[in-house]
GROMACS .gro file of C-alpha atoms in nm:
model
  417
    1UNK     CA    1   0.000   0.000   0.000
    2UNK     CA    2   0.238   0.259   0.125
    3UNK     CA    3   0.563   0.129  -0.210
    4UNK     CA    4   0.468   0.430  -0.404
    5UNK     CA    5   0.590   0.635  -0.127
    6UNK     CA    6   0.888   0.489  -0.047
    7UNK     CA    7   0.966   0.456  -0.386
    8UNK     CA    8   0.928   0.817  -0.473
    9UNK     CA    9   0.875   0.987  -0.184
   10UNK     CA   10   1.154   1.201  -0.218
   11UNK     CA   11   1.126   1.334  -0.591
   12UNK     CA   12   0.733   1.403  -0.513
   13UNK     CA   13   0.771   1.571  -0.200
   14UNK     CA   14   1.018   1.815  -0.315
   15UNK     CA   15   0.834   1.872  -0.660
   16UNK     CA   16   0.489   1.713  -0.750
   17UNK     CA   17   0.281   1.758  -0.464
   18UNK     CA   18   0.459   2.085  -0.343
   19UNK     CA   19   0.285   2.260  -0.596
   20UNK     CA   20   0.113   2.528  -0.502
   21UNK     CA   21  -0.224   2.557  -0.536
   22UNK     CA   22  -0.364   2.853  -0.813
   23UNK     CA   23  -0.492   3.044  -0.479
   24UNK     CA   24  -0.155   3.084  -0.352
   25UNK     CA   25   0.045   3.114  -0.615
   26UNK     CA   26   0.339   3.304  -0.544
   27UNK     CA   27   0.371   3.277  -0.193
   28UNK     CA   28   0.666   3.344   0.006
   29UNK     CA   29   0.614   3.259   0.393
   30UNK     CA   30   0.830   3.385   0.641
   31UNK     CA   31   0.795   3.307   1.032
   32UNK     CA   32   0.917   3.528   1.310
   33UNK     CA   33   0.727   3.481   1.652
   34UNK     CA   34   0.953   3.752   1.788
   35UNK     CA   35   0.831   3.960   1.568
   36UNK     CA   36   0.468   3.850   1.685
   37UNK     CA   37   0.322   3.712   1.369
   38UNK     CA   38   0.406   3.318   1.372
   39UNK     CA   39   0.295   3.329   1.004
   40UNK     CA   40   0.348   3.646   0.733
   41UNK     CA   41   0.239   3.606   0.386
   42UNK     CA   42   0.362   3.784   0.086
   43UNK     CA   43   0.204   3.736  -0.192
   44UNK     CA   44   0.086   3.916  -0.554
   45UNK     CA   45  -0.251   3.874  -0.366
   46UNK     CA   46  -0.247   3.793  -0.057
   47UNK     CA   47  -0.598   3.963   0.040
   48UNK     CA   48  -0.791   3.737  -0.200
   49UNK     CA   49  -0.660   3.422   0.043
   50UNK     CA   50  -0.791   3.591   0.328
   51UNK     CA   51  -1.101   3.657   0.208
   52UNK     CA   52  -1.150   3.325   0.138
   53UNK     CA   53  -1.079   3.178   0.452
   54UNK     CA   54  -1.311   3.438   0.583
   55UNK     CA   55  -1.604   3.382   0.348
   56UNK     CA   56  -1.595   2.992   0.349
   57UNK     CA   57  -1.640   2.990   0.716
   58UNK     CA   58  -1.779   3.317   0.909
   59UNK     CA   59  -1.827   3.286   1.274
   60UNK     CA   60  -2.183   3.395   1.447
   61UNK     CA   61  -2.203   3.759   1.607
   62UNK     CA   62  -2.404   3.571   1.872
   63UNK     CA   63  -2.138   3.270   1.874
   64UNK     CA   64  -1.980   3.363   2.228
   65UNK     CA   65  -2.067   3.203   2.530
   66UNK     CA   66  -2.142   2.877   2.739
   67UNK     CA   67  -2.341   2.738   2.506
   68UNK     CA   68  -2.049   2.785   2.240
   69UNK     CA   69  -2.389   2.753   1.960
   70UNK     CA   70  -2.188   3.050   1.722
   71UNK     CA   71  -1.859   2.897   1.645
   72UNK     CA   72  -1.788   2.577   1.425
   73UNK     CA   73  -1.775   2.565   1.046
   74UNK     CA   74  -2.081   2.634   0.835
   75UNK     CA   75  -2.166   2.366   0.607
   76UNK     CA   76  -2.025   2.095   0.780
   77UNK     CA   77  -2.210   1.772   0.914
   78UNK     CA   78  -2.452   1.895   1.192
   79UNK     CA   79  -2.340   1.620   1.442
   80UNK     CA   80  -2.012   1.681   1.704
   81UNK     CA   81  -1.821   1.449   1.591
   82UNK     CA   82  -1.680   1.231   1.932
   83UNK     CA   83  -1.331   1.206   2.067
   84UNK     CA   84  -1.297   0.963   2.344
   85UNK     CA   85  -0.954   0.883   2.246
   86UNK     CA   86  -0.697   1.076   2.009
   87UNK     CA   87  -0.451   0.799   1.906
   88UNK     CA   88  -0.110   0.929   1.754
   89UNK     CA   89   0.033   0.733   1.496
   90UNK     CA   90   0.425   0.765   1.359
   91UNK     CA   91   0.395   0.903   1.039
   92UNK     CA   92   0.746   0.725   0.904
   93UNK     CA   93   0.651   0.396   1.063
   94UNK     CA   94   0.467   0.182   0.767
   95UNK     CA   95   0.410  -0.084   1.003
   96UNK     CA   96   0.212   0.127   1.228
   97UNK     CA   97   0.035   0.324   0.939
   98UNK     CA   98  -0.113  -0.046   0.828
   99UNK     CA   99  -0.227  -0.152   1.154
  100UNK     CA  100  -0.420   0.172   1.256
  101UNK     CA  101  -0.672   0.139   1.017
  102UNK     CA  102  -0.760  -0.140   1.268
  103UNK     CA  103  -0.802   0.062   1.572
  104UNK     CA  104  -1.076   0.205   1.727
  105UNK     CA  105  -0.973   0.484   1.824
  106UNK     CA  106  -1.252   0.801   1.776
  107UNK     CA  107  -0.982   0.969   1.620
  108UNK     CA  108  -0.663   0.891   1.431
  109UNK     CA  109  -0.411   1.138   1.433
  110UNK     CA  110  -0.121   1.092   1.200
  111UNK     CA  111   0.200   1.229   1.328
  112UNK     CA  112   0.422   1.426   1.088
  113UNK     CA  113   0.580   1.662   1.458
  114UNK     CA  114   0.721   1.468   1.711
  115UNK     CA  115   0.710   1.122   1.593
  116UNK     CA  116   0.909   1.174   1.318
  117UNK     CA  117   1.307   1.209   1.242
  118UNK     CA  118   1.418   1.514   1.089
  119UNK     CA  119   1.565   1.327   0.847
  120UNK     CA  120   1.236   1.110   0.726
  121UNK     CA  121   0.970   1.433   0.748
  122UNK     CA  122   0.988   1.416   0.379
  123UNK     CA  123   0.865   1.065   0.301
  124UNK     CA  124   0.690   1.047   0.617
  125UNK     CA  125   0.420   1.305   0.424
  126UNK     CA  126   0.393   1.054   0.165
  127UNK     CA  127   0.331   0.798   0.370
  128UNK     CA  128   0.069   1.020   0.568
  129UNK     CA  129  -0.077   1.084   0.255
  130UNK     CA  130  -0.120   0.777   0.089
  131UNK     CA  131  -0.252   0.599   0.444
  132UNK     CA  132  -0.497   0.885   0.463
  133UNK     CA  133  -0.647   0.745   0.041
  134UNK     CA  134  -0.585   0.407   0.196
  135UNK     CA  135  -0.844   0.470   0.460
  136UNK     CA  136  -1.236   0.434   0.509
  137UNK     CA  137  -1.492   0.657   0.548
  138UNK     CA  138  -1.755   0.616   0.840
  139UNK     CA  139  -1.458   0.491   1.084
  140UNK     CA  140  -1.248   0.705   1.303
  141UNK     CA  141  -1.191   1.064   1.250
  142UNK     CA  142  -0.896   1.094   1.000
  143UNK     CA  143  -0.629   1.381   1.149
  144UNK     CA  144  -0.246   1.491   1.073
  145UNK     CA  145  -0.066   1.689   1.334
  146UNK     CA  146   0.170   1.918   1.110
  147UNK     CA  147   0.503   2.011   1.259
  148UNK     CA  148   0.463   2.374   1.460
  149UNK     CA  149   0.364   2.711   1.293
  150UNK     CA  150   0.718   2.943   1.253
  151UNK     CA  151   0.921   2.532   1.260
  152UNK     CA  152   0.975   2.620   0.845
  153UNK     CA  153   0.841   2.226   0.812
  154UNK     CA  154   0.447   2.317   0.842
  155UNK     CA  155   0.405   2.455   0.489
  156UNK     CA  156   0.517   2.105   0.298
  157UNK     CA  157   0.328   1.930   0.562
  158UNK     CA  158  -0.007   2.120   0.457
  159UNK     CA  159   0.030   2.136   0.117
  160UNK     CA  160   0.089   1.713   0.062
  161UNK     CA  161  -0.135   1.624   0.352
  162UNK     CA  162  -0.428   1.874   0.286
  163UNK     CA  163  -0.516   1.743  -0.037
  164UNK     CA  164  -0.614   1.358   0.045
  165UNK     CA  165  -0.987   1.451   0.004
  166UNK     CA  166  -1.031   1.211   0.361
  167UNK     CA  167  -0.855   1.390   0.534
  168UNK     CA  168  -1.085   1.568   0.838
  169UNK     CA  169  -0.862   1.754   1.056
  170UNK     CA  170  -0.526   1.913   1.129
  171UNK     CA  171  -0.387   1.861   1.493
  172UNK     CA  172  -0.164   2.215   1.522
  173UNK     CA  173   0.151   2.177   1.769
  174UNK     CA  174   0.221   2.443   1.974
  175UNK     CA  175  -0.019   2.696   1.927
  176UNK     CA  176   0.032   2.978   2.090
  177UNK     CA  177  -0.146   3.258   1.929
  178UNK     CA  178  -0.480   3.322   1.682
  179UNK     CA  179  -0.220   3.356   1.415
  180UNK     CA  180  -0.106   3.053   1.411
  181UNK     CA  181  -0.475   2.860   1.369
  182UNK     CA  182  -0.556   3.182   1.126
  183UNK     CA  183  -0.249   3.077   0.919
  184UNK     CA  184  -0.363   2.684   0.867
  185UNK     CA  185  -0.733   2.777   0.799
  186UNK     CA  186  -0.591   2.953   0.474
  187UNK     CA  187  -0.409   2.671   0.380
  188UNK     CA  188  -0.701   2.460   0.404
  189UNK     CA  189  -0.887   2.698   0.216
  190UNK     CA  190  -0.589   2.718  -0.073
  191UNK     CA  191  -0.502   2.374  -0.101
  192UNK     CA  192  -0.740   2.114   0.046
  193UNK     CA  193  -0.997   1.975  -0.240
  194UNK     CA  194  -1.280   2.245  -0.249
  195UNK     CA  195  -1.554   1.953  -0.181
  196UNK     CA  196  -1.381   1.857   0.141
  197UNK     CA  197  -1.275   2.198   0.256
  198UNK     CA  198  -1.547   2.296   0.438
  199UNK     CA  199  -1.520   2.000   0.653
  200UNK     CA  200  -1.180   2.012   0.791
  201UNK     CA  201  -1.168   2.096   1.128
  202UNK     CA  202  -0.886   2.280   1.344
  203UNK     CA  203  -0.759   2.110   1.703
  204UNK     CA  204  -0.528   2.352   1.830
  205UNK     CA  205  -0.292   2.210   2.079
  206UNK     CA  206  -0.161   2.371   2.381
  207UNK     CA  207   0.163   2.304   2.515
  208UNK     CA  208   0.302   2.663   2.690
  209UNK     CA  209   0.256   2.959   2.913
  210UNK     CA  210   0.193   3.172   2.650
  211UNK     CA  211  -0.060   2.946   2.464
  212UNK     CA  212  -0.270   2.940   2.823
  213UNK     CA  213  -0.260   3.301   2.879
  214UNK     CA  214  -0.403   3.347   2.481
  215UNK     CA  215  -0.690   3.034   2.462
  216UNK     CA  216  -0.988   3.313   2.432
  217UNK     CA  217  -0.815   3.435   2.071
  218UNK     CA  218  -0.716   3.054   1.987
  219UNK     CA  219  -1.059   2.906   2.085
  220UNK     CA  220  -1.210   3.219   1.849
  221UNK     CA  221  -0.995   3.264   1.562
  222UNK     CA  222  -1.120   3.069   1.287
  223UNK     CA  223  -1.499   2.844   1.307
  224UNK     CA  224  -1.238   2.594   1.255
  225UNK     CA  225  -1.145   2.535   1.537
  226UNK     CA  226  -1.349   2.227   1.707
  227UNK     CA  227  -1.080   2.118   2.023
  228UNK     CA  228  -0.833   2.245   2.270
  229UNK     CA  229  -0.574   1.981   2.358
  230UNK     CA  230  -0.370   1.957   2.652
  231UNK     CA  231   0.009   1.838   2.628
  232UNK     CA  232   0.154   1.813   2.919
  233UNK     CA  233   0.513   1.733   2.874
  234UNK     CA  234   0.596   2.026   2.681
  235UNK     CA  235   0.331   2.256   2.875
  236UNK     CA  236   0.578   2.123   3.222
  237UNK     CA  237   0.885   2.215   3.012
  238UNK     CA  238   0.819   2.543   2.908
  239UNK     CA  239   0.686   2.623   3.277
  240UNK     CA  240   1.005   2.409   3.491
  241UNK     CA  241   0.735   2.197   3.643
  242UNK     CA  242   0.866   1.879   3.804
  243UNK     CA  243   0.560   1.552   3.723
  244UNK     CA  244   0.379   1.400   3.966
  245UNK     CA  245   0.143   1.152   3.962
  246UNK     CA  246  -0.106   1.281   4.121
  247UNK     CA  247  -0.099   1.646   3.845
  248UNK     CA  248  -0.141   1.868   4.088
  249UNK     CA  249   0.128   2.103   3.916
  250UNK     CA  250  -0.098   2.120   3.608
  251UNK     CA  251  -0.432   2.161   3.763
  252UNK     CA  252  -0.466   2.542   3.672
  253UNK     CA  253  -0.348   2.474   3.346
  254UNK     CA  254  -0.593   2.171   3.224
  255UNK     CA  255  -0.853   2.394   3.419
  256UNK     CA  256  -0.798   2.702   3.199
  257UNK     CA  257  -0.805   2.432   2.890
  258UNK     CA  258  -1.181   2.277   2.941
  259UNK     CA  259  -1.290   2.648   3.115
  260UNK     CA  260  -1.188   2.806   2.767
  261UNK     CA  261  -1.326   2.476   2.593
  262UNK     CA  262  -1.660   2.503   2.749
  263UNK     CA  263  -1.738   2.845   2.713
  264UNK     CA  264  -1.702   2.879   2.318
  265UNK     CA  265  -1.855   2.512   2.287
  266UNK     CA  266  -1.511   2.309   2.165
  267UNK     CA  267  -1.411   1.993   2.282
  268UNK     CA  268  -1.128   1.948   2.607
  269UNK     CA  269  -0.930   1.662   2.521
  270UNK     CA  270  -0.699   1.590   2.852
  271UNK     CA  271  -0.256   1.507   2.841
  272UNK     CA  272  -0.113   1.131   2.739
  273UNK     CA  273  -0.042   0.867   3.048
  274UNK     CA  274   0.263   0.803   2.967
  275UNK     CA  275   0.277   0.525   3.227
  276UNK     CA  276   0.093   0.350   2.920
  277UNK     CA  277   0.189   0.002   3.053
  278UNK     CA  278  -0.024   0.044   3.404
  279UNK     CA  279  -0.361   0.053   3.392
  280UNK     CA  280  -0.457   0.167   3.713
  281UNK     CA  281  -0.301   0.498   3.675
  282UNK     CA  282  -0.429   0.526   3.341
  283UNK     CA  283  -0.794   0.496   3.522
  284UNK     CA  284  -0.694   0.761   3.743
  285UNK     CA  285  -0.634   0.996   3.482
  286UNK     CA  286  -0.932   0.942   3.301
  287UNK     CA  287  -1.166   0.984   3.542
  288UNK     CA  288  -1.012   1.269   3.726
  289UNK     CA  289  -1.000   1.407   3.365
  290UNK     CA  290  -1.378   1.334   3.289
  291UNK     CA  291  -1.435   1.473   3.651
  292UNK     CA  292  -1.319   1.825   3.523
  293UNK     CA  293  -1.472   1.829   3.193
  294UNK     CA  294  -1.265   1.669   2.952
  295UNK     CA  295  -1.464   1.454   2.690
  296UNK     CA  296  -1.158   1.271   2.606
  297UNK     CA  297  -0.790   1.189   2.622
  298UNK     CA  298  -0.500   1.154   2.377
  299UNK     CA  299  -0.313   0.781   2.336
  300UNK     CA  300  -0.009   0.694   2.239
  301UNK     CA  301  -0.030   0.301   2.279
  302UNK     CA  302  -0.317   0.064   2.135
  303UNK     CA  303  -0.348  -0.085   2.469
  304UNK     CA  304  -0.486   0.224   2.611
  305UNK     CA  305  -0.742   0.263   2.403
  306UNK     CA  306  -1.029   0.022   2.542
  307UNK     CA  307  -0.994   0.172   2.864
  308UNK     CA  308  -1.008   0.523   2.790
  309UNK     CA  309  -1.327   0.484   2.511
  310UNK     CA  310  -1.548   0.355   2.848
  311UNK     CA  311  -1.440   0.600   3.077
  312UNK     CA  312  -1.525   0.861   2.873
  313UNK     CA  313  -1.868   0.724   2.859
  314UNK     CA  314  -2.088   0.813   3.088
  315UNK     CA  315  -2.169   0.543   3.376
  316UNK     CA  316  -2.470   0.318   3.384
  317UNK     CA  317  -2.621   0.512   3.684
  318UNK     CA  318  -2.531   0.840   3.551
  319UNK     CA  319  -2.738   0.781   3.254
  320UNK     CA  320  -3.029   0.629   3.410
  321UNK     CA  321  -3.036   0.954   3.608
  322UNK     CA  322  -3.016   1.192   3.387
  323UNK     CA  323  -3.260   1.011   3.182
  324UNK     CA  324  -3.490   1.044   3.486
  325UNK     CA  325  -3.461   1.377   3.544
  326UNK     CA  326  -3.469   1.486   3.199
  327UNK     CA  327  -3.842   1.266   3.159
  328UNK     CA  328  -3.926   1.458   3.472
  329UNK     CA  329  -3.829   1.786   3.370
  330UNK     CA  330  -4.049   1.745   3.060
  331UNK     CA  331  -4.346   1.643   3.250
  332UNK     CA  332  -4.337   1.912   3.483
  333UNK     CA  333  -4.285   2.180   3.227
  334UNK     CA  334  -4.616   2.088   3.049
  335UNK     CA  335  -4.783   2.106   3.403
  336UNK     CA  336  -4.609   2.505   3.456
  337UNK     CA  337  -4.356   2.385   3.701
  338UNK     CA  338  -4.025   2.473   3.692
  339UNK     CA  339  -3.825   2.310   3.981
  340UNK     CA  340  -3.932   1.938   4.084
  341UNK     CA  341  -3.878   1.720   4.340
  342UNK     CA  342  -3.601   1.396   4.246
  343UNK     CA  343  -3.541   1.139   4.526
  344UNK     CA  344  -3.543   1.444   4.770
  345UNK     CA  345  -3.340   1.622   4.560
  346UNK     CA  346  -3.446   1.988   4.384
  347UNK     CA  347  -3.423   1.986   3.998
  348UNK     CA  348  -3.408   2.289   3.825
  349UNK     CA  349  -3.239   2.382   3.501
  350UNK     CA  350  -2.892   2.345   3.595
  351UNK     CA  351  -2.935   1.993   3.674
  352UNK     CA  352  -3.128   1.964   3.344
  353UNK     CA  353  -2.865   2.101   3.139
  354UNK     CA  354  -2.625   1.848   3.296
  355UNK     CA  355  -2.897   1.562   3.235
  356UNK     CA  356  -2.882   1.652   2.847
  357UNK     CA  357  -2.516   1.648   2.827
  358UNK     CA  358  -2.517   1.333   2.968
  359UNK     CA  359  -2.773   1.171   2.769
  360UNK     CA  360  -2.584   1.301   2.417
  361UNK     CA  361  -2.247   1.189   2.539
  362UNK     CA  362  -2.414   0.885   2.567
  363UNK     CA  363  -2.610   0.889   2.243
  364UNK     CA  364  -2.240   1.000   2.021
  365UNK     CA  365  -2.040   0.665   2.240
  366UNK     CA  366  -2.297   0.439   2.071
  367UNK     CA  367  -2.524   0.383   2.434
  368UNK     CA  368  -2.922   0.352   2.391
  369UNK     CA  369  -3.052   0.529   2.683
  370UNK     CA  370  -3.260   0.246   2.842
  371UNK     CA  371  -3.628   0.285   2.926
  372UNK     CA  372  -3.810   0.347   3.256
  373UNK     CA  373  -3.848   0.002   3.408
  374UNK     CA  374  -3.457  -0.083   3.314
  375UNK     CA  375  -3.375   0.242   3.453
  376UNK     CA  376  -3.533   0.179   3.827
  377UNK     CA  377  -3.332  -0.158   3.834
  378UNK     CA  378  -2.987   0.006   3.730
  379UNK     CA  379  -3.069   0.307   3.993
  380UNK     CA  380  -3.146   0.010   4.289
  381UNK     CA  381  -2.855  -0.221   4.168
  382UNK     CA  382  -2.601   0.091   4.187
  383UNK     CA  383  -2.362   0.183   3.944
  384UNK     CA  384  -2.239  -0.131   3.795
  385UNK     CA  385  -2.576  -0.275   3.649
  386UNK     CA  386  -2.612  -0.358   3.241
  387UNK     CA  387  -2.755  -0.131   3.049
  388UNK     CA  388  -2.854  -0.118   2.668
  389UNK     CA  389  -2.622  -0.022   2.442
  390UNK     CA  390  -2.522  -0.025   2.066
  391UNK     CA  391  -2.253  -0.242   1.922
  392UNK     CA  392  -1.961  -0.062   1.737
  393UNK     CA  393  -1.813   0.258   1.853
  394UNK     CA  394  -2.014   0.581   1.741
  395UNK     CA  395  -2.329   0.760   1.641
  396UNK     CA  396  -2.405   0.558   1.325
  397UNK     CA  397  -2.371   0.238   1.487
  398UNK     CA  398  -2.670  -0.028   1.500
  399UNK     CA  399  -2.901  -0.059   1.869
  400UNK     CA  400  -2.896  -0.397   1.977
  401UNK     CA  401  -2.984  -0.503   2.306
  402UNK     CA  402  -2.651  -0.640   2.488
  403UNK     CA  403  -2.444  -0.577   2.834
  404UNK     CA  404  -2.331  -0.235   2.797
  405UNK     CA  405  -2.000  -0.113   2.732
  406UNK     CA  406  -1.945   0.087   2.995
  407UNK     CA  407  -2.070  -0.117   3.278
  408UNK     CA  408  -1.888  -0.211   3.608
  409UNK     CA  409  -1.755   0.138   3.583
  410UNK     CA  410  -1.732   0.331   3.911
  411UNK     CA  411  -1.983   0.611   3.891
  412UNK     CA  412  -1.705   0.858   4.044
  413UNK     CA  413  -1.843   1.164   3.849
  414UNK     CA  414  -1.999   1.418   4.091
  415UNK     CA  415  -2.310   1.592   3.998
  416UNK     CA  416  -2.487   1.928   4.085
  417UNK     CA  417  -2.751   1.773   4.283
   0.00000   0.00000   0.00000
């Protein structure tokens, strides 16, 4: 599959699919973030390209605040497309390419930063590329992280990988101002194929000081832009921050991350367990993560993968809950009444809120919210009762009646009432 690239990797990446596209024709880029501007464009037109971006996706004057409704590309499919796990894949490792398109992983991110040599960038886009063609539609998310904005290695990486017309998003390194995502949404809208354009989303990774201090103007600087991502390793680096396990030197950092997430309505996807041979830490992080508002976690090994899909599901008991209280809610509403007793407990629209996110967290991981009289026997059994759930691992999949994915989870998650 992959023998065209290693065959002529080299002679196409330096000349046939570094071709500019017409758009951009003429193009010089020059990056100097100490000159504040991670990405400068000269060009014989450079307005037209901005305009474009622009035009093909405008974001809502309305689009700000906790329900995050303005921002996200026009155009594209309606539903939020899940991220349990974001699995990175070596982009110069054929072996690795191959066996990915097994995984099943929400979202497959193919690694042309960190993963790769210096010395094999240049065949590792081919490879990208031609594993991105190789793949299927209607399986996990397809996504390249490009080397940094200002590294001099981001511009080949966007103009080979951007035009596979399966490719769905760009992972950007290192962002650390509005520029940066501003600078990749043009690409996509000079180079990508202008069928799939519109659907290519932005997740802007955060790895610094600055990048923290700046996520309102990288969370709003393109519709693009669909998740904030946490890295931790380079995020401690760039601070002098010594790892723990328990993260407490990170808190305000992954705080500020789903915070910023949440309030213009993009996903929080928490660091990598690196201890990715010991489980039980790895369960710690994911539900301390999914306890502050991450919907997901990044991977770096297959065998973390099974774990951290069902923890970012929500538990059995959680679901019958919110189930309940969303029923309730909608019976009392039709009667005039706002808050409602539950168990002893008041309901008002907080708690509502809460039971709807629940209930479509559960609807994207493929879970069939069960009905009343399975619902009473998962409340009395406690959290780690079957539920019903679909087979597969998304939206689209088909409802069956089986033992549900996520059960014998702990129901850890604390609620509002």
């Amino acid at each position: 599959m992959f023998a065209a690239a290693r065959r002529g990797a080299f002679v196409r990446g330096a000349f046939s699919r570094r071709v500019i596209a017409p758009q951009a024709a003429g193009l010089i880029l020059r990056h100097s973030r100490s000159l504040g501007s991670s990405a400068t464009l000269f060009a014989n037109d450079t307005s037209s390209l901005a305009t474009s971006s622009s035009s093909s996706s405008s974001v809502s004057a309305s689009g700000a605040g906790s329900g995050g409704q303005g921002f996200g590309v026009q155009g594209t499919e309606s539903e939020k497309r899940i991220r349990r796990s974001i699995f990175y894949v070596p982009g110069s490792d054929e072996r690795k390419l191959k066996s990915s398109l097994s995984l099943g992983a929400d979202c497959l991110v193919y690694d042309l930063e960190d993963g790769v040599a210096f010395n094999r960038k240049n065949i590792a886009r081919e490879m990208v590329f031609d594993a991105l063609e190789a793949s299927e539609h209607r399986k996990a998310e397809k996504a390249v992280r490009i080397n940094a904005v200002g590294s001099g290695l981001e511009f080949d990486d966007l103009n080979v990988v951007l035009r596979s017309s399966r490719l769905q998003a760009i992972v950007i390194p290192k962002v650390q101002s509005a520029k940066d995502v501003q600078f990749v949404s043009q690409m996509v809208d000079s180079v990508a194929p202008f069928i799939t354009r519109k659907n290519v989303r932005i997740i802007a990774s955060i790895e610094s000081a600055l990048g923290i201090m700046n996520l309102k103007e990288i969370a709003t600087a393109d519709p693009r832009v669909d998740a904030l991502v946490f890295a931790a390793e380079d995020y401690c680096a760039d601070l002098g921050l010594t790892r723990t396990r328990e993260g407490t030197e990170m808190l305000y950092g992954r705080q500020a991350i789903v915070t910023a997430a949440h309030a213009y309505g993009l996903q929080a996807i928490d660091l990598v367990c690196m201890d990715y041979k010991n489980d039980d830490i790895l369960k710690e992080e994911c539900e301390f993560g999914r306890r502050m508002g991450f919907l997901g976690k990044q991977a770096v090994h297959p065998r973390q993968l099974d774990i951290i899909q069902r923890c970012f599901l929500p538990t059995d008991h959680e679901i019958a809950r919110a189930a309940d209280i969303s029923e309730g809610y909608q019976e009392h509403s039709k009667r005039g009444v706002g808050a409602f007793n539950y168990n002893g407990k008041v309901i008002d629209l907080p708690v509502v809120k809460w039971a709807e996110k629940i209930l479509s967290r559960a609807r994207q991981g493929g879970v069939a919210i069960p009905i009343a009289e399975e619902r009473q026997k998962i409340l009395q059994a406690g959290s780690n009762s079957p539920t019903v759930a679909t087979t597969g691992s998304g939206a689209s999949s088909t409802t069956k009646t089986t033992v549900a994915v996520n059960s014998g989870k702990k129901d850890n998650a604390a609620t509002t009432a």
